[in-house]
Amino acid sequence: MRLILLGPPGAGKGTQARRLMQKYGLVQLATGDMLRAHIAADDDIGKRVKEIMASGQLVPDQLIVFMIAERISHPDCEKGFILDGFPRTVPQAEALDKMLADLDQKLDAVIKLKVDEGKLLKRIEGRFTCADCGASYHQEFHKPKVEGICDECGSDHFVVRPDDNPEKMKVRLTAFREQTAPILPYYEAKGILHSVDGMADIDAVSDAIDAILDKIAIST
Ligand code: ADP
Ligand code: AMP
């Protein structure tokens, strides 16, 4: 199964991608996480993207496409993957189609998380992430079961993203509206676009995604 989770920053893509990864054994390909790993390693890619990411703008298509093309060809992606944060522009969506065609693969579904943009700031301002395994939490909506301890790996080391603030969120939402939203008609025309209510609680969003995936499995 090959899926895209699509939605603005804070829509819940990472949260749902992790659940799908655990449930279906798919690989989560989160371009934001991949880029942050390059920044942490302070390598060439990290040096190129550090300031762009800090500004809230999108990094160049060419770099992202190169990074995904390399990753998607690894054997662990053969069983399927969930794209989280990619594609984010029409040229990226077109490049993905070409990459998949070259691998004789196709996308099964694009799931749009429909959200109220006015409520996203509260989501990202309360977000914190496990520094060791990347599990995402929220101060109010999704606290670890034991305070200060990651549910998934037991770490007590959490990080807050430097771009999760009101000023950068404004830039990131503008990038979503202007550069990412135009890919929705692209997938709608292919008949693989599905929509779920991303404002429902985390379990309800997971159930709605599962229902879509069940339907797809039945019809294929
Ligand atoms: P994205 O990957 O789309 O940027 P995340 O999955 O990291 O978004 O979610 C952003 C924040 O909102 C996190 O703190 C997460 O715990 C919280 N969150 C995710 N989904 C929901 C939801 N359905 N309801 C409330 N909070 C949510
Ligand atoms: P995310 O973790 O998905 O919120 O992404 C964080 C930041 O990484 C974005 O604001 C962009 O600067 C960059 N980024 C992640 N994915 C992409 C992409 N597909 N295209 C361009 N920039 C990206």
PDB file of N, CA, C and O and ligand atoms in Angstrom, residues 7-10 13 30-36 39 49-61 63-65 67-68 84-89 92 124 127 161 163-164 168 171-172 175 179-180, ligand 2:
ATOM      1  N   GLY A   7      -2.026  17.639   4.262  1.00  0.00           N
ATOM      2  CA  GLY A   7      -2.714  18.610   5.111  1.00  0.00           C
ATOM      3  C   GLY A   7      -1.717  19.646   5.562  1.00  0.00           C
ATOM      4  O   GLY A   7      -0.502  19.417   5.511  1.00  0.00           O
ATOM      5  N   PRO A   8      -2.203  20.787   6.032  1.00  0.00           N
ATOM      6  CA  PRO A   8      -1.291  21.848   6.473  1.00  0.00           C
ATOM      7  C   PRO A   8      -0.509  21.446   7.724  1.00  0.00           C
ATOM      8  O   PRO A   8      -0.817  20.425   8.348  1.00  0.00           O
ATOM      9  N   PRO A   9       0.485  22.245   8.108  1.00  0.00           N
ATOM     10  CA  PRO A   9       1.252  21.946   9.312  1.00  0.00           C
ATOM     11  C   PRO A   9       0.320  21.821  10.515  1.00  0.00           C
ATOM     12  O   PRO A   9      -0.563  22.659  10.699  1.00  0.00           O
ATOM     13  N   GLY A  10       0.516  20.754  11.291  1.00  0.00           N
ATOM     14  CA  GLY A  10      -0.312  20.562  12.484  1.00  0.00           C
ATOM     15  C   GLY A  10      -1.599  19.801  12.216  1.00  0.00           C
ATOM     16  O   GLY A  10      -2.379  19.535  13.136  1.00  0.00           O
ATOM     17  N   LYS A  13      -0.645  14.754  10.311  1.00  0.00           N
ATOM     18  CA  LYS A  13      -0.042  13.794   9.360  1.00  0.00           C
ATOM     19  C   LYS A  13       0.921  12.843  10.077  1.00  0.00           C
ATOM     20  O   LYS A  13       0.861  11.632   9.907  1.00  0.00           O
ATOM     21  N   ALA A  30       8.827  10.807   6.090  1.00  0.00           N
ATOM     22  CA  ALA A  30       8.484  12.183   6.466  1.00  0.00           C
ATOM     23  C   ALA A  30       9.634  13.091   6.054  1.00  0.00           C
ATOM     24  O   ALA A  30      10.716  13.047   6.659  1.00  0.00           O
ATOM     25  N   THR A  31       9.392  13.879   5.016  1.00  0.00           N
ATOM     26  CA  THR A  31      10.500  14.696   4.492  1.00  0.00           C
ATOM     27  C   THR A  31      11.008  15.704   5.530  1.00  0.00           C
ATOM     28  O   THR A  31      12.210  15.962   5.597  1.00  0.00           O
ATOM     29  N   GLY A  32      10.106  16.246   6.350  1.00  0.00           N
ATOM     30  CA  GLY A  32      10.542  17.187   7.388  1.00  0.00           C
ATOM     31  C   GLY A  32      11.510  16.512   8.355  1.00  0.00           C
ATOM     32  O   GLY A  32      12.554  17.068   8.701  1.00  0.00           O
ATOM     33  N   ASP A  33      11.176  15.277   8.776  1.00  0.00           N
ATOM     34  CA  ASP A  33      12.063  14.538   9.697  1.00  0.00           C
ATOM     35  C   ASP A  33      13.399  14.228   9.021  1.00  0.00           C
ATOM     36  O   ASP A  33      14.463  14.308   9.650  1.00  0.00           O
ATOM     37  N   MET A  34      13.335  13.865   7.744  1.00  0.00           N
ATOM     38  CA  MET A  34      14.575  13.544   7.026  1.00  0.00           C
ATOM     39  C   MET A  34      15.482  14.783   6.963  1.00  0.00           C
ATOM     40  O   MET A  34      16.699  14.700   7.178  1.00  0.00           O
ATOM     41  N   LEU A  35      14.861  15.923   6.683  1.00  0.00           N
ATOM     42  CA  LEU A  35      15.656  17.163   6.601  1.00  0.00           C
ATOM     43  C   LEU A  35      16.228  17.539   7.970  1.00  0.00           C
ATOM     44  O   LEU A  35      17.379  17.966   8.078  1.00  0.00           O
ATOM     45  N   ARG A  36      15.417  17.363   9.018  1.00  0.00           N
ATOM     46  CA  ARG A  36      15.913  17.688  10.368  1.00  0.00           C
ATOM     47  C   ARG A  36      17.083  16.771  10.742  1.00  0.00           C
ATOM     48  O   ARG A  36      18.017  17.200  11.422  1.00  0.00           O
ATOM     49  N   ILE A  39      20.076  18.248   9.182  1.00  0.00           N
ATOM     50  CA  ILE A  39      20.536  19.425   9.942  1.00  0.00           C
ATOM     51  C   ILE A  39      21.303  18.964  11.191  1.00  0.00           C
ATOM     52  O   ILE A  39      22.374  19.477  11.509  1.00  0.00           O
ATOM     53  N   VAL A  49      19.678  23.520   3.862  1.00  0.00           N
ATOM     54  CA  VAL A  49      18.258  23.728   4.175  1.00  0.00           C
ATOM     55  C   VAL A  49      17.998  24.426   5.509  1.00  0.00           C
ATOM     56  O   VAL A  49      16.872  24.856   5.761  1.00  0.00           O
ATOM     57  N   LYS A  50      19.014  24.526   6.341  1.00  0.00           N
ATOM     58  CA  LYS A  50      18.805  24.997   7.714  1.00  0.00           C
ATOM     59  C   LYS A  50      18.038  26.339   7.785  1.00  0.00           C
ATOM     60  O   LYS A  50      17.013  26.455   8.446  1.00  0.00           O
ATOM     61  N   GLU A  51      18.529  27.307   7.041  1.00  0.00           N
ATOM     62  CA  GLU A  51      17.900  28.630   7.127  1.00  0.00           C
ATOM     63  C   GLU A  51      16.528  28.654   6.484  1.00  0.00           C
ATOM     64  O   GLU A  51      15.613  29.323   6.956  1.00  0.00           O
ATOM     65  N   ILE A  52      16.402  27.918   5.360  1.00  0.00           N
ATOM     66  CA  ILE A  52      15.099  27.896   4.673  1.00  0.00           C
ATOM     67  C   ILE A  52      14.044  27.306   5.604  1.00  0.00           C
ATOM     68  O   ILE A  52      12.958  27.851   5.763  1.00  0.00           O
ATOM     69  N   MET A  53      14.392  26.194   6.246  1.00  0.00           N
ATOM     70  CA  MET A  53      13.419  25.566   7.143  1.00  0.00           C
ATOM     71  C   MET A  53      13.100  26.466   8.327  1.00  0.00           C
ATOM     72  O   MET A  53      11.949  26.552   8.745  1.00  0.00           O
ATOM     73  N   ALA A  54      14.114  27.129   8.837  1.00  0.00           N
ATOM     74  CA  ALA A  54      13.881  28.015   9.980  1.00  0.00           C
ATOM     75  C   ALA A  54      12.939  29.153   9.597  1.00  0.00           C
ATOM     76  O   ALA A  54      12.186  29.665  10.425  1.00  0.00           O
ATOM     77  N   SER A  55      12.950  29.531   8.307  1.00  0.00           N
ATOM     78  CA  SER A  55      12.095  30.643   7.863  1.00  0.00           C
ATOM     79  C   SER A  55      10.650  30.201   7.662  1.00  0.00           C
ATOM     80  O   SER A  55       9.746  31.015   7.567  1.00  0.00           O
ATOM     81  N   GLY A  56      10.438  28.890   7.550  1.00  0.00           N
ATOM     82  CA  GLY A  56       9.073  28.389   7.315  1.00  0.00           C
ATOM     83  C   GLY A  56       8.763  28.167   5.846  1.00  0.00           C
ATOM     84  O   GLY A  56       7.694  27.666   5.494  1.00  0.00           O
ATOM     85  N   GLN A  57       9.703  28.542   4.977  1.00  0.00           N
ATOM     86  CA  GLN A  57       9.458  28.346   3.543  1.00  0.00           C
ATOM     87  C   GLN A  57       9.812  26.932   3.104  1.00  0.00           C
ATOM     88  O   GLN A  57      10.443  26.192   3.849  1.00  0.00           O
ATOM     89  N   LEU A  58       9.427  26.594   1.876  1.00  0.00           N
ATOM     90  CA  LEU A  58       9.725  25.261   1.363  1.00  0.00           C
ATOM     91  C   LEU A  58      11.140  25.211   0.811  1.00  0.00           C
ATOM     92  O   LEU A  58      11.627  26.182   0.231  1.00  0.00           O
ATOM     93  N   VAL A  59      11.785  24.082   0.943  1.00  0.00           N
ATOM     94  CA  VAL A  59      13.114  23.915   0.356  1.00  0.00           C
ATOM     95  C   VAL A  59      12.938  23.572  -1.132  1.00  0.00           C
ATOM     96  O   VAL A  59      11.861  23.161  -1.555  1.00  0.00           O
ATOM     97  N   PRO A  60      13.981  23.744  -1.949  1.00  0.00           N
ATOM     98  CA  PRO A  60      13.815  23.557  -3.400  1.00  0.00           C
ATOM     99  C   PRO A  60      13.353  22.137  -3.771  1.00  0.00           C
ATOM    100  O   PRO A  60      13.793  21.150  -3.184  1.00  0.00           O
ATOM    101  N   ASP A  61      12.464  22.083  -4.776  1.00  0.00           N
ATOM    102  CA  ASP A  61      11.909  20.804  -5.249  1.00  0.00           C
ATOM    103  C   ASP A  61      13.006  19.795  -5.573  1.00  0.00           C
ATOM    104  O   ASP A  61      12.917  18.623  -5.222  1.00  0.00           O
ATOM    105  N   LEU A  63      15.970  19.283  -4.537  1.00  0.00           N
ATOM    106  CA  LEU A  63      16.636  18.641  -3.400  1.00  0.00           C
ATOM    107  C   LEU A  63      15.725  17.579  -2.760  1.00  0.00           C
ATOM    108  O   LEU A  63      16.146  16.465  -2.466  1.00  0.00           O
ATOM    109  N   ILE A  64      14.455  17.954  -2.591  1.00  0.00           N
ATOM    110  CA  ILE A  64      13.497  17.031  -1.953  1.00  0.00           C
ATOM    111  C   ILE A  64      13.274  15.808  -2.839  1.00  0.00           C
ATOM    112  O   ILE A  64      13.228  14.677  -2.362  1.00  0.00           O
ATOM    113  N   VAL A  65      13.153  16.033  -4.135  1.00  0.00           N
ATOM    114  CA  VAL A  65      12.884  14.927  -5.066  1.00  0.00           C
ATOM    115  C   VAL A  65      14.074  13.969  -5.066  1.00  0.00           C
ATOM    116  O   VAL A  65      13.906  12.748  -5.025  1.00  0.00           O
ATOM    117  N   MET A  67      16.105  13.465  -2.606  1.00  0.00           N
ATOM    118  CA  MET A  67      16.125  12.766  -1.316  1.00  0.00           C
ATOM    119  C   MET A  67      15.093  11.626  -1.296  1.00  0.00           C
ATOM    120  O   MET A  67      15.394  10.508  -0.870  1.00  0.00           O
ATOM    121  N   ILE A  68      13.897  11.904  -1.792  1.00  0.00           N
ATOM    122  CA  ILE A  68      12.841  10.872  -1.792  1.00  0.00           C
ATOM    123  C   ILE A  68      13.157   9.768  -2.804  1.00  0.00           C
ATOM    124  O   ILE A  68      12.961   8.582  -2.527  1.00  0.00           O
ATOM    125  N   ASP A  84       4.584  11.532   4.225  1.00  0.00           N
ATOM    126  CA  ASP A  84       4.094  12.515   5.199  1.00  0.00           C
ATOM    127  C   ASP A  84       4.897  13.806   4.971  1.00  0.00           C
ATOM    128  O   ASP A  84       6.076  13.857   5.279  1.00  0.00           O
ATOM    129  N   GLY A  85       4.242  14.790   4.342  1.00  0.00           N
ATOM    130  CA  GLY A  85       4.955  16.049   4.075  1.00  0.00           C
ATOM    131  C   GLY A  85       5.527  16.124   2.672  1.00  0.00           C
ATOM    132  O   GLY A  85       6.213  17.080   2.326  1.00  0.00           O
ATOM    133  N   PHE A  86       5.250  15.131   1.875  1.00  0.00           N
ATOM    134  CA  PHE A  86       5.683  15.099   0.470  1.00  0.00           C
ATOM    135  C   PHE A  86       4.602  14.396  -0.342  1.00  0.00           C
ATOM    136  O   PHE A  86       4.099  13.363   0.128  1.00  0.00           O
ATOM    137  N   PRO A  87       4.240  14.835  -1.535  1.00  0.00           N
ATOM    138  CA  PRO A  87       4.712  16.049  -2.195  1.00  0.00           C
ATOM    139  C   PRO A  87       4.044  17.307  -1.631  1.00  0.00           C
ATOM    140  O   PRO A  87       2.967  17.247  -1.073  1.00  0.00           O
ATOM    141  N   ARG A  88       4.708  18.432  -1.839  1.00  0.00           N
ATOM    142  CA  ARG A  88       4.191  19.704  -1.344  1.00  0.00           C
ATOM    143  C   ARG A  88       4.062  20.731  -2.466  1.00  0.00           C
ATOM    144  O   ARG A  88       3.692  21.882  -2.183  1.00  0.00           O
ATOM    145  N   THR A  89       4.388  20.351  -3.688  1.00  0.00           N
ATOM    146  CA  THR A  89       4.214  21.244  -4.846  1.00  0.00           C
ATOM    147  C   THR A  89       3.794  20.375  -6.035  1.00  0.00           C
ATOM    148  O   THR A  89       4.006  19.149  -6.016  1.00  0.00           O
ATOM    149  N   GLN A  92       6.683  18.445  -7.474  1.00  0.00           N
ATOM    150  CA  GLN A  92       7.032  17.274  -6.648  1.00  0.00           C
ATOM    151  C   GLN A  92       6.061  16.122  -6.919  1.00  0.00           C
ATOM    152  O   GLN A  92       6.467  14.956  -6.988  1.00  0.00           O
ATOM    153  N   ILE A 124       0.174  23.322  16.999  1.00  0.00           N
ATOM    154  CA  ILE A 124       1.640  23.319  16.861  1.00  0.00           C
ATOM    155  C   ILE A 124       2.336  23.981  18.069  1.00  0.00           C
ATOM    156  O   ILE A 124       3.443  23.603  18.417  1.00  0.00           O
ATOM    157  N   ARG A 127       2.852  21.249  20.563  1.00  0.00           N
ATOM    158  CA  ARG A 127       3.511  20.017  20.103  1.00  0.00           C
ATOM    159  C   ARG A 127       4.894  19.833  20.730  1.00  0.00           C
ATOM    160  O   ARG A 127       5.674  20.764  20.818  1.00  0.00           O
ATOM    161  N   ARG A 161      10.007  21.982  18.229  1.00  0.00           N
ATOM    162  CA  ARG A 161      10.555  22.466  16.947  1.00  0.00           C
ATOM    163  C   ARG A 161      10.687  23.982  16.937  1.00  0.00           C
ATOM    164  O   ARG A 161       9.778  24.693  17.347  1.00  0.00           O
ATOM    165  N   ASP A 163      10.460  25.947  14.490  1.00  0.00           N
ATOM    166  CA  ASP A 163       9.519  26.627  13.579  1.00  0.00           C
ATOM    167  C   ASP A 163       8.078  26.519  14.062  1.00  0.00           C
ATOM    168  O   ASP A 163       7.159  26.981  13.393  1.00  0.00           O
ATOM    169  N   ASP A 164       7.846  25.922  15.224  1.00  0.00           N
ATOM    170  CA  ASP A 164       6.491  25.827  15.779  1.00  0.00           C
ATOM    171  C   ASP A 164       6.155  27.064  16.602  1.00  0.00           C
ATOM    172  O   ASP A 164       5.976  26.997  17.825  1.00  0.00           O
ATOM    173  N   LYS A 168       6.368  31.836  12.280  1.00  0.00           N
ATOM    174  CA  LYS A 168       6.746  30.866  11.240  1.00  0.00           C
ATOM    175  C   LYS A 168       5.527  30.098  10.751  1.00  0.00           C
ATOM    176  O   LYS A 168       5.455  29.690   9.596  1.00  0.00           O
ATOM    177  N   VAL A 171       3.981  31.832   7.805  1.00  0.00           N
ATOM    178  CA  VAL A 171       4.709  31.576   6.547  1.00  0.00           C
ATOM    179  C   VAL A 171       4.395  30.157   6.049  1.00  0.00           C
ATOM    180  O   VAL A 171       4.155  29.935   4.856  1.00  0.00           O
ATOM    181  N   ARG A 172       4.366  29.192   6.970  1.00  0.00           N
ATOM    182  CA  ARG A 172       4.135  27.788   6.584  1.00  0.00           C
ATOM    183  C   ARG A 172       2.720  27.600   6.050  1.00  0.00           C
ATOM    184  O   ARG A 172       2.502  26.844   5.099  1.00  0.00           O
ATOM    185  N   ALA A 175       2.614  28.999   2.566  1.00  0.00           N
ATOM    186  CA  ALA A 175       3.241  28.040   1.637  1.00  0.00           C
ATOM    187  C   ALA A 175       2.264  26.912   1.329  1.00  0.00           C
ATOM    188  O   ALA A 175       2.142  26.468   0.183  1.00  0.00           O
ATOM    189  N   GLN A 179       1.337  26.826  -2.456  1.00  0.00           N
ATOM    190  CA  GLN A 179       2.148  25.846  -3.198  1.00  0.00           C
ATOM    191  C   GLN A 179       1.656  24.408  -3.077  1.00  0.00           C
ATOM    192  O   GLN A 179       1.831  23.615  -3.991  1.00  0.00           O
ATOM    193  N   THR A 180       1.045  24.075  -1.927  1.00  0.00           N
ATOM    194  CA  THR A 180       0.650  22.673  -1.721  1.00  0.00           C
ATOM    195  C   THR A 180      -0.810  22.412  -2.105  1.00  0.00           C
ATOM    196  O   THR A 180      -1.101  21.398  -2.771  1.00  0.00           O
TER     197      THR A 180
HETATM  198  P1  AMP B   2       7.310  19.383   8.278  1.00  0.00           P
HETATM  199  O1  AMP B   2       8.105  18.630   9.303  1.00  0.00           O
HETATM  200  O2  AMP B   2       6.623  18.474   7.300  1.00  0.00           O
HETATM  201  O3  AMP B   2       6.362  20.386   8.909  1.00  0.00           O
HETATM  202  O4  AMP B   2       8.371  20.217   7.425  1.00  0.00           O
HETATM  203  C1  AMP B   2       9.215  21.172   8.033  1.00  0.00           C
HETATM  204  C2  AMP B   2       9.878  22.010   6.968  1.00  0.00           C
HETATM  205  O5  AMP B   2      10.700  21.169   6.126  1.00  0.00           O
HETATM  206  C3  AMP B   2       8.964  22.749   5.991  1.00  0.00           C
HETATM  207  O6  AMP B   2       8.483  23.974   6.519  1.00  0.00           O
HETATM  208  C4  AMP B   2       9.892  22.935   4.790  1.00  0.00           C
HETATM  209  O7  AMP B   2      10.827  23.984   5.018  1.00  0.00           O
HETATM  210  C5  AMP B   2      10.676  21.634   4.776  1.00  0.00           C
HETATM  211  N1  AMP B   2      10.019  20.586   3.954  1.00  0.00           N
HETATM  212  C6  AMP B   2       9.555  19.377   4.389  1.00  0.00           C
HETATM  213  N2  AMP B   2       9.032  18.673   3.378  1.00  0.00           N
HETATM  214  C7  AMP B   2       9.159  19.445   2.269  1.00  0.00           C
HETATM  215  C8  AMP B   2       8.789  19.280   0.904  1.00  0.00           C
HETATM  216  N3  AMP B   2       8.165  18.164   0.474  1.00  0.00           N
HETATM  217  N4  AMP B   2       9.067  20.280   0.043  1.00  0.00           N
HETATM  218  C9  AMP B   2       9.696  21.393   0.448  1.00  0.00           C
HETATM  219  N5  AMP B   2      10.054  21.634   1.718  1.00  0.00           N
HETATM  220  C10 AMP B   2       9.798  20.668   2.626  1.00  0.00           C
END
